[in-house]
PDB file of C-alpha atoms in Angstrom:
ATOM      1  CA  MET B 130       0.000   0.000   0.000  1.00 69.00           C
ATOM      2  CA  SER B 131       1.372   3.412  -0.979  1.00 86.00           C
ATOM      3  CA  VAL B 132      -1.674   5.706  -0.814  1.00 97.00           C
ATOM      4  CA  SER B 133      -3.385   7.309   2.180  1.00 98.00           C
ATOM      5  CA  VAL B 134      -6.689   9.194   1.932  1.00 98.00           C
ATOM      6  CA  LEU B 135      -7.505  12.649   3.321  1.00 98.00           C
ATOM      7  CA  ILE B 136     -11.144  13.746   3.664  1.00 98.00           C
ATOM      8  CA  LEU B 137     -12.201  17.227   4.808  1.00 97.00           C
ATOM      9  CA  THR B 138     -15.491  17.386   6.701  1.00 98.00           C
ATOM     10  CA  LEU B 139     -17.891  19.723   8.507  1.00 96.00           C
ATOM     11  CA  ASN B 140     -21.281  18.282   9.505  1.00 97.00           C
ATOM     12  CA  GLU B 141     -21.163  15.619   6.798  1.00 98.00           C
ATOM     13  CA  GLU B 142     -23.054  12.755   8.445  1.00 98.00           C
ATOM     14  CA  ILE B 143     -25.233  12.585   5.326  1.00 97.00           C
ATOM     15  CA  ASN B 144     -22.202  11.974   3.074  1.00 98.00           C
ATOM     16  CA  ILE B 145     -19.304  10.498   5.022  1.00 98.00           C
ATOM     17  CA  GLY B 146     -20.578   6.904   5.030  1.00 98.00           C
ATOM     18  CA  ALA B 147     -20.986   6.710   1.264  1.00 97.00           C
ATOM     19  CA  CYS B 148     -17.634   8.413   0.756  1.00 98.00           C
ATOM     20  CA  LEU B 149     -15.865   5.880   2.984  1.00 98.00           C
ATOM     21  CA  ASP B 150     -17.636   2.968   1.279  1.00 96.00           C
ATOM     22  CA  GLY B 151     -15.465   3.506  -1.787  1.00 96.00           C
ATOM     23  CA  LEU B 152     -12.215   3.748   0.169  1.00 97.00           C
ATOM     24  CA  SER B 153     -11.958   0.413   1.974  1.00 95.00           C
ATOM     25  CA  TRP B 154      -8.896  -0.397  -0.160  1.00 96.00           C
ATOM     26  CA  SER B 155      -6.741   2.133   1.746  1.00 97.00           C
ATOM     27  CA  ASN B 156      -4.998   1.219   5.011  1.00 96.00           C
ATOM     28  CA  ASP B 157      -4.852   4.873   6.135  1.00 98.00           C
ATOM     29  CA  ILE B 158      -7.941   7.094   5.926  1.00 98.00           C
ATOM     30  CA  VAL B 159      -7.716  10.425   7.732  1.00 98.00           C
ATOM     31  CA  VAL B 160     -10.787  12.614   8.276  1.00 98.00           C
ATOM     32  CA  LEU B 161      -9.866  16.223   9.021  1.00 98.00           C
ATOM     33  CA  ASP B 162     -13.012  17.417  10.753  1.00 98.00           C
ATOM     34  CA  SER B 163     -13.792  21.081  11.414  1.00 98.00           C
ATOM     35  CA  LEU B 164     -15.484  20.446  14.785  1.00 98.00           C
ATOM     36  CA  SER B 165     -18.703  18.973  13.392  1.00 98.00           C
ATOM     37  CA  LYS B 166     -21.828  19.161  15.542  1.00 97.00           C
ATOM     38  CA  ASP B 167     -23.424  16.028  14.050  1.00 97.00           C
ATOM     39  CA  GLU B 168     -22.395  12.360  13.841  1.00 98.00           C
ATOM     40  CA  THR B 169     -19.642  12.814  11.257  1.00 98.00           C
ATOM     41  CA  ALA B 170     -16.743  11.899  13.545  1.00 98.00           C
ATOM     42  CA  ARG B 171     -18.523   8.925  15.114  1.00 98.00           C
ATOM     43  CA  ILE B 172     -19.422   7.472  11.715  1.00 98.00           C
ATOM     44  CA  ALA B 173     -15.876   7.950  10.456  1.00 98.00           C
ATOM     45  CA  VAL B 174     -14.342   6.213  13.473  1.00 98.00           C
ATOM     46  CA  SER B 175     -16.847   3.352  13.212  1.00 97.00           C
ATOM     47  CA  ARG B 176     -15.678   2.829   9.599  1.00 96.00           C
ATOM     48  CA  GLY B 177     -12.027   2.609  10.627  1.00 96.00           C
ATOM     49  CA  ALA B 178     -10.910   6.148   9.786  1.00 98.00           C
ATOM     50  CA  ARG B 179      -8.649   8.331  11.921  1.00 98.00           C
ATOM     51  CA  VAL B 180     -10.289  11.624  12.914  1.00 98.00           C
ATOM     52  CA  VAL B 181      -8.193  14.752  13.363  1.00 98.00           C
ATOM     53  CA  GLU B 182      -9.985  17.901  14.524  1.00 98.00           C
ATOM     54  CA  ARG B 183      -9.115  21.478  13.618  1.00 98.00           C
ATOM     55  CA  ALA B 184     -11.231  24.640  13.527  1.00 97.00           C
ATOM     56  CA  PHE B 185     -11.632  25.923   9.973  1.00 95.00           C
ATOM     57  CA  ASP B 186     -10.146  29.331   9.136  1.00 93.00           C
ATOM     58  CA  ASN B 187      -9.798  29.452   5.347  1.00 90.00           C
ATOM     59  CA  TRP B 188      -9.308  26.854   2.658  1.00 91.00           C
ATOM     60  CA  SER B 189      -5.634  27.256   1.834  1.00 93.00           C
ATOM     61  CA  ALA B 190      -4.569  27.524   5.503  1.00 95.00           C
ATOM     62  CA  HIS B 191      -6.663  24.463   6.369  1.00 96.00           C
ATOM     63  CA  GLN B 192      -5.247  22.354   3.551  1.00 97.00           C
ATOM     64  CA  ASN B 193      -1.679  23.536   4.118  1.00 97.00           C
ATOM     65  CA  TRP B 194      -1.982  22.578   7.778  1.00 98.00           C
ATOM     66  CA  ALA B 195      -3.241  19.119   6.771  1.00 98.00           C
ATOM     67  CA  VAL B 196      -0.370  18.297   4.424  1.00 97.00           C
ATOM     68  CA  SER B 197       2.287  19.645   6.798  1.00 97.00           C
ATOM     69  CA  SER B 198       0.960  18.504  10.202  1.00 98.00           C
ATOM     70  CA  ILE B 199      -0.807  15.173   9.679  1.00 98.00           C
ATOM     71  CA  GLU B 200       1.456  12.121   9.740  1.00 97.00           C
ATOM     72  CA  PHE B 201       0.282   9.903   6.902  1.00 98.00           C
ATOM     73  CA  LYS B 202       1.304   6.250   6.855  1.00 97.00           C
ATOM     74  CA  ASN B 203       1.974   6.276   3.127  1.00 97.00           C
ATOM     75  CA  PRO B 204       4.044   8.489   0.798  1.00 97.00           C
ATOM     76  CA  TRP B 205       1.059   9.374  -1.400  1.00 98.00           C
ATOM     77  CA  VAL B 206      -2.286  10.991  -0.468  1.00 98.00           C
ATOM     78  CA  LEU B 207      -5.615  11.003  -2.281  1.00 98.00           C
ATOM     79  CA  TYR B 208      -7.600  14.063  -1.184  1.00 98.00           C
ATOM     80  CA  LEU B 209     -11.427  14.051  -1.291  1.00 98.00           C
ATOM     81  CA  ASP B 210     -14.333  16.033   0.109  1.00 97.00           C
ATOM     82  CA  ALA B 211     -17.104  14.086   1.841  1.00 98.00           C
ATOM     83  CA  ASP B 212     -19.550  14.716  -1.027  1.00 98.00           C
ATOM     84  CA  GLU B 213     -17.148  13.133  -3.514  1.00 98.00           C
ATOM     85  CA  ARG B 214     -16.828   9.469  -4.462  1.00 98.00           C
ATOM     86  CA  CYS B 215     -13.912   7.310  -5.549  1.00 98.00           C
ATOM     87  CA  THR B 216     -15.022   4.787  -8.156  1.00 98.00           C
ATOM     88  CA  PRO B 217     -13.416   1.327  -8.512  1.00 98.00           C
ATOM     89  CA  ALA B 218     -11.843   2.479 -11.783  1.00 98.00           C
ATOM     90  CA  LEU B 219     -10.317   5.532 -10.096  1.00 98.00           C
ATOM     91  CA  ARG B 220      -9.071   3.344  -7.235  1.00 98.00           C
ATOM     92  CA  ASP B 221      -7.284   1.092  -9.708  1.00 98.00           C
ATOM     93  CA  GLU B 222      -5.662   4.049 -11.462  1.00 98.00           C
ATOM     94  CA  VAL B 223      -4.553   5.613  -8.169  1.00 98.00           C
ATOM     95  CA  LEU B 224      -2.866   2.397  -7.046  1.00 97.00           C
ATOM     96  CA  LYS B 225      -1.313   1.824 -10.460  1.00 97.00           C
ATOM     97  CA  ARG B 226       0.106   5.327 -10.964  1.00 97.00           C
ATOM     98  CA  ALA B 227       0.952   6.600  -7.445  1.00 97.00           C
ATOM     99  CA  THR B 228       3.881   4.317  -6.745  1.00 95.00           C
ATOM    100  CA  LEU B 229       7.113   4.713  -4.792  1.00 93.00           C
ATOM    101  CA  ASP B 230       9.278   4.952  -7.899  1.00 94.00           C
ATOM    102  CA  CYS B 231       7.139   7.140 -10.193  1.00 95.00           C
ATOM    103  CA  VAL B 232       8.673  10.455 -11.295  1.00 97.00           C
ATOM    104  CA  GLU B 233       5.613  12.597 -10.605  1.00 98.00           C
ATOM    105  CA  SER B 234       5.063  14.638  -7.436  1.00 98.00           C
ATOM    106  CA  ALA B 235       1.291  14.900  -7.970  1.00 98.00           C
ATOM    107  CA  PHE B 236      -1.557  13.990 -10.320  1.00 98.00           C
ATOM    108  CA  ARG B 237      -4.529  15.962 -11.637  1.00 97.00           C
ATOM    109  CA  ILE B 238      -8.012  14.416 -11.761  1.00 98.00           C
ATOM    110  CA  ARG B 239     -11.170  15.629 -13.477  1.00 97.00           C
ATOM    111  CA  ARG B 240     -14.486  15.719 -11.643  1.00 97.00           C
ATOM    112  CA  LYS B 241     -18.083  15.010 -12.687  1.00 98.00           C
ATOM    113  CA  ASP B 242     -20.640  17.170 -10.835  1.00 97.00           C
ATOM    114  CA  PHE B 243     -24.179  15.819 -10.489  1.00 97.00           C
ATOM    115  CA  PHE B 244     -27.404  17.813 -10.053  1.00 96.00           C
ATOM    116  CA  MET B 245     -30.985  16.489 -10.142  1.00 96.00           C
ATOM    117  CA  GLY B 246     -29.590  13.059 -10.983  1.00 95.00           C
ATOM    118  CA  ARG B 247     -27.655  14.232 -14.030  1.00 97.00           C
ATOM    119  CA  TRP B 248     -23.983  14.889 -14.764  1.00 97.00           C
ATOM    120  CA  LEU B 249     -23.575  18.571 -15.678  1.00 97.00           C
ATOM    121  CA  LYS B 250     -21.261  18.003 -18.611  1.00 96.00           C
ATOM    122  CA  HIS B 251     -22.014  21.325 -20.363  1.00 96.00           C
ATOM    123  CA  ALA B 252     -23.388  23.652 -17.678  1.00 95.00           C
ATOM    124  CA  GLN B 253     -20.007  23.831 -15.956  1.00 90.00           C
ATOM    125  CA  LEU B 254     -16.393  24.323 -16.996  1.00 87.00           C
ATOM    126  CA  TYR B 255     -15.807  20.645 -17.720  1.00 93.00           C
ATOM    127  CA  PRO B 256     -13.143  19.428 -17.795  1.00 93.00           C
ATOM    128  CA  THR B 257     -11.731  21.227 -14.757  1.00 91.00           C
ATOM    129  CA  TRP B 258      -8.589  19.602 -13.387  1.00 94.00           C
ATOM    130  CA  PHE B 259      -7.806  19.372  -9.670  1.00 95.00           C
ATOM    131  CA  VAL B 260      -4.565  18.200  -8.059  1.00 97.00           C
ATOM    132  CA  ARG B 261      -5.935  15.445  -5.831  1.00 98.00           C
ATOM    133  CA  VAL B 262      -3.179  12.830  -5.577  1.00 98.00           C
ATOM    134  CA  PHE B 263       0.138  14.091  -4.250  1.00 98.00           C
ATOM    135  CA  ARG B 264       3.221  13.571  -2.132  1.00 98.00           C
ATOM    136  CA  PRO B 265       2.438  15.689   1.001  1.00 97.00           C
ATOM    137  CA  GLY B 266       5.880  17.276   1.154  1.00 96.00           C
ATOM    138  CA  LYS B 267       5.631  18.499  -2.434  1.00 97.00           C
ATOM    139  CA  ILE B 268       2.431  20.576  -2.353  1.00 98.00           C
ATOM    140  CA  ARG B 269       1.233  23.956  -1.084  1.00 96.00           C
ATOM    141  CA  TYR B 270      -2.087  25.776  -1.539  1.00 95.00           C
ATOM    142  CA  GLU B 271      -2.839  29.410  -2.439  1.00 90.00           C
ATOM    143  CA  ARG B 272      -6.043  31.545  -2.367  1.00 82.00           C
ATOM    144  CA  LEU B 273      -8.531  31.800   0.493  1.00 78.00           C
ATOM    145  CA  VAL B 274     -11.243  29.886  -1.385  1.00 77.00           C
ATOM    146  CA  ASN B 275     -11.129  27.519  -4.371  1.00 81.00           C
ATOM    147  CA  PRO B 276      -7.424  27.127  -3.582  1.00 87.00           C
ATOM    148  CA  VAL B 277      -4.890  26.398  -6.284  1.00 88.00           C
ATOM    149  CA  ALA B 278      -2.167  23.826  -5.661  1.00 94.00           C
ATOM    150  CA  THR B 279       1.497  24.682  -6.188  1.00 94.00           C
ATOM    151  CA  VAL B 280       3.521  21.508  -6.704  1.00 97.00           C
ATOM    152  CA  ASP B 281       7.258  21.018  -6.478  1.00 97.00           C
ATOM    153  CA  GLY B 282       7.942  18.601  -9.316  1.00 97.00           C
ATOM    154  CA  PRO B 283       6.231  17.018 -12.342  1.00 97.00           C
ATOM    155  CA  ILE B 284       2.429  16.693 -12.403  1.00 97.00           C
ATOM    156  CA  GLY B 285       0.690  13.844 -14.210  1.00 97.00           C
ATOM    157  CA  THR B 286      -2.950  13.423 -15.238  1.00 97.00           C
ATOM    158  CA  PHE B 287      -5.461  10.631 -14.648  1.00 98.00           C
ATOM    159  CA  ASP B 288      -7.974   9.229 -17.114  1.00 98.00           C
ATOM    160  CA  GLU B 289     -10.662   8.489 -14.513  1.00 98.00           C
ATOM    161  CA  HIS B 290     -12.951  10.921 -12.664  1.00 98.00           C
ATOM    162  CA  ILE B 291     -14.016  11.806  -9.144  1.00 98.00           C
ATOM    163  CA  LEU B 292     -17.809  11.821  -8.801  1.00 98.00           C
ATOM    164  CA  HIS B 293     -19.142  14.911  -6.993  1.00 98.00           C
ATOM    165  CA  TYR B 294     -22.594  15.448  -5.420  1.00 97.00           C
ATOM    166  CA  PRO B 295     -22.523  19.124  -4.336  1.00 95.00           C
ATOM    167  CA  PHE B 296     -26.289  19.305  -3.740  1.00 96.00           C
ATOM    168  CA  SER B 297     -26.467  16.373  -1.320  1.00 95.00           C
ATOM    169  CA  HIS B 298     -27.452  18.734   1.530  1.00 95.00           C
ATOM    170  CA  GLY B 299     -30.099  20.491  -0.583  1.00 94.00           C
ATOM    171  CA  ILE B 300     -30.124  23.628  -2.711  1.00 93.00           C
ATOM    172  CA  SER B 301     -30.521  26.036   0.225  1.00 94.00           C
ATOM    173  CA  HIS B 302     -27.385  24.636   1.861  1.00 91.00           C
ATOM    174  CA  TRP B 303     -25.493  24.935  -1.424  1.00 91.00           C
ATOM    175  CA  ILE B 304     -26.532  28.599  -1.795  1.00 93.00           C
ATOM    176  CA  ALA B 305     -25.560  29.402   1.814  1.00 91.00           C
ATOM    177  CA  ARG B 306     -22.169  27.772   1.310  1.00 87.00           C
ATOM    178  CA  HIS B 307     -21.518  29.769  -1.847  1.00 87.00           C
ATOM    179  CA  ASN B 308     -22.529  32.977  -0.101  1.00 89.00           C
ATOM    180  CA  ASN B 309     -19.746  32.147   2.337  1.00 85.00           C
ATOM    181  CA  TYR B 310     -17.371  31.464  -0.568  1.00 82.00           C
ATOM    182  CA  SER B 311     -18.193  34.893  -2.006  1.00 83.00           C
ATOM    183  CA  ASP B 312     -16.865  36.571   1.144  1.00 85.00           C
ATOM    184  CA  PHE B 313     -13.489  34.944   0.535  1.00 80.00           C
ATOM    185  CA  GLU B 314     -13.650  35.671  -3.200  1.00 77.00           C
ATOM    186  CA  SER B 315     -14.251  39.384  -2.440  1.00 81.00           C
ATOM    187  CA  ARG B 316     -10.933  39.432  -0.570  1.00 81.00           C
ATOM    188  CA  GLU B 317      -9.241  37.953  -3.618  1.00 75.00           C
ATOM    189  CA  LEU B 318     -10.930  40.666  -5.725  1.00 76.00           C
ATOM    190  CA  LEU B 319      -9.406  43.341  -3.508  1.00 80.00           C
ATOM    191  CA  LYS B 320      -5.965  41.850  -4.133  1.00 76.00           C
ATOM    192  CA  VAL B 321      -6.524  42.133  -7.882  1.00 70.00           C
ATOM    193  CA  ARG B 322      -7.671  45.744  -7.555  1.00 72.00           C
ATOM    194  CA  ASP B 323      -4.580  46.475  -5.470  1.00 75.00           C
ATOM    195  CA  GLY B 324      -2.419  45.152  -8.287  1.00 70.00           C
ATOM    196  CA  ILE B 325      -1.651  41.757  -6.728  1.00 65.00           C
ATOM    197  CA  SER B 326      -2.667  39.458  -9.576  1.00 61.00           C
ATOM    198  CA  ARG B 327      -1.300  37.005 -12.103  1.00 61.00           C
ATOM    199  CA  PRO B 328       0.019  38.280 -15.459  1.00 65.00           C
ATOM    200  CA  GLN B 329      -2.776  38.172 -18.045  1.00 64.00           C
ATOM    201  CA  SER B 330      -0.461  36.255 -20.374  1.00 68.00           C
ATOM    202  CA  ASN B 331      -0.865  33.316 -17.972  1.00 71.00           C
ATOM    203  CA  MET B 332      -4.358  32.799 -19.441  1.00 70.00           C
ATOM    204  CA  PHE B 333      -2.534  30.921 -22.199  1.00 73.00           C
ATOM    205  CA  SER B 334      -0.312  28.894 -19.880  1.00 78.00           C
ATOM    206  CA  ARG B 335      -0.032  25.159 -20.462  1.00 76.00           C
ATOM    207  CA  ASP B 336      -0.543  24.662 -16.714  1.00 78.00           C
ATOM    208  CA  PRO B 337      -4.340  24.435 -16.159  1.00 73.00           C
ATOM    209  CA  ALA B 338      -4.048  25.612 -12.542  1.00 71.00           C
ATOM    210  CA  GLU B 339      -2.055  28.699 -13.537  1.00 72.00           C
ATOM    211  CA  ARG B 340      -4.450  29.351 -16.420  1.00 75.00           C
ATOM    212  CA  ARG B 341      -7.434  29.119 -14.080  1.00 70.00           C
ATOM    213  CA  ARG B 342      -5.874  31.590 -11.622  1.00 70.00           C
ATOM    214  CA  ALA B 343      -5.196  34.117 -14.382  1.00 74.00           C
ATOM    215  CA  LEU B 344      -8.710  33.742 -15.784  1.00 74.00           C
ATOM    216  CA  LYS B 345     -10.228  34.381 -12.359  1.00 71.00           C
ATOM    217  CA  ASP B 346      -8.175  37.547 -11.953  1.00 72.00           C
ATOM    218  CA  THR B 347      -9.287  38.721 -15.408  1.00 72.00           C
ATOM    219  CA  PHE B 348     -12.958  37.906 -14.821  1.00 73.00           C
ATOM    220  CA  PHE B 349     -12.917  40.026 -11.670  1.00 70.00           C
ATOM    221  CA  ARG B 350     -12.405  43.087 -13.900  1.00 72.00           C
ATOM    222  CA  LEU B 351     -15.294  42.411 -16.290  1.00 76.00           C
ATOM    223  CA  PRO B 352     -18.447  44.568 -16.086  1.00 81.00           C
ATOM    224  CA  GLY B 353     -21.775  42.731 -16.037  1.00 85.00           C
ATOM    225  CA  ARG B 354     -20.025  39.545 -15.014  1.00 82.00           C
ATOM    226  CA  PRO B 355     -23.098  37.631 -13.641  1.00 84.00           C
ATOM    227  CA  PHE B 356     -25.112  38.106 -16.857  1.00 91.00           C
ATOM    228  CA  MET B 357     -22.107  37.332 -19.052  1.00 88.00           C
ATOM    229  CA  LYS B 358     -21.398  34.171 -17.088  1.00 85.00           C
ATOM    230  CA  PHE B 359     -25.023  33.023 -17.370  1.00 92.00           C
ATOM    231  CA  MET B 360     -25.031  33.519 -21.148  1.00 93.00           C
ATOM    232  CA  TYR B 361     -21.641  31.847 -21.485  1.00 89.00           C
ATOM    233  CA  TYR B 362     -22.710  28.684 -19.669  1.00 92.00           C
ATOM    234  CA  LEU B 363     -26.182  28.442 -21.198  1.00 94.00           C
ATOM    235  CA  PHE B 364     -25.305  29.088 -24.846  1.00 95.00           C
ATOM    236  CA  TRP B 365     -21.547  29.031 -25.492  1.00 94.00           C
ATOM    237  CA  ARG B 366     -21.007  26.001 -23.240  1.00 93.00           C
ATOM    238  CA  ARG B 367     -24.404  24.653 -24.387  1.00 95.00           C
ATOM    239  CA  GLY B 368     -25.718  24.117 -20.869  1.00 96.00           C
ATOM    240  CA  PHE B 369     -29.174  23.571 -22.385  1.00 96.00           C
ATOM    241  CA  LEU B 370     -27.934  20.169 -23.589  1.00 97.00           C
ATOM    242  CA  ASP B 371     -27.964  19.062 -19.952  1.00 97.00           C
ATOM    243  CA  GLY B 372     -31.743  19.518 -20.011  1.00 96.00           C
ATOM    244  CA  ARG B 373     -33.691  20.914 -17.076  1.00 96.00           C
ATOM    245  CA  PRO B 374     -30.821  20.264 -14.581  1.00 96.00           C
ATOM    246  CA  GLY B 375     -28.429  22.283 -16.759  1.00 96.00           C
ATOM    247  CA  VAL B 376     -30.768  25.236 -17.244  1.00 94.00           C
ATOM    248  CA  THR B 377     -31.756  25.236 -13.554  1.00 94.00           C
ATOM    249  CA  TYR B 378     -28.138  25.136 -12.461  1.00 92.00           C
TER     250      TYR B 378
END
């Protein structure tokens, strides 16, 4: 075994069981819990996971603390949120690629987001790549929300996907969570307005993480951004092809 699993949680009793069901292949599952008030920790312990508690401050600080302070049993870590699922095919690819002698320091994985029982293939920026398998000593995170991983060394890519169910708590919970995200995003906006941003030429970078950061900084400057984003996803990205779930989203 060469791969541990890290799961971030906060009041995820509705999701943590199903998430852990797909991870029984790992000998080291760590749940970093942000002081949940429900049964999240109890369920995780009953399924054989280690629970580490830490109060949440912001995303990058939380994740940086995890990779630097938690002692993982294995040299590689697969990072998931509780509302995400590892499929058998993804498991096989993780164990095949994340080995002791591979040259990579991390791997990017695409994600499929589901809403109203349907994968939103068009109504989102698919494929969006996330660094989710990594050597803990080779990664750092930036940005207060939607953090971007900075990796020391080569980054590979996986063929398989993580399955994501962001509406598992209901639409009202999803909206409340994104209202919280917007507070952090507004702080990032202030950095851009103060001149602390990525060069616009990075929008054409071959690194998808760097490209995404530069695009975010550029989008902050656009007038009428909400309407433009709606039209972009519905028509340019052809969100209508996802049917009622795509248009509703």
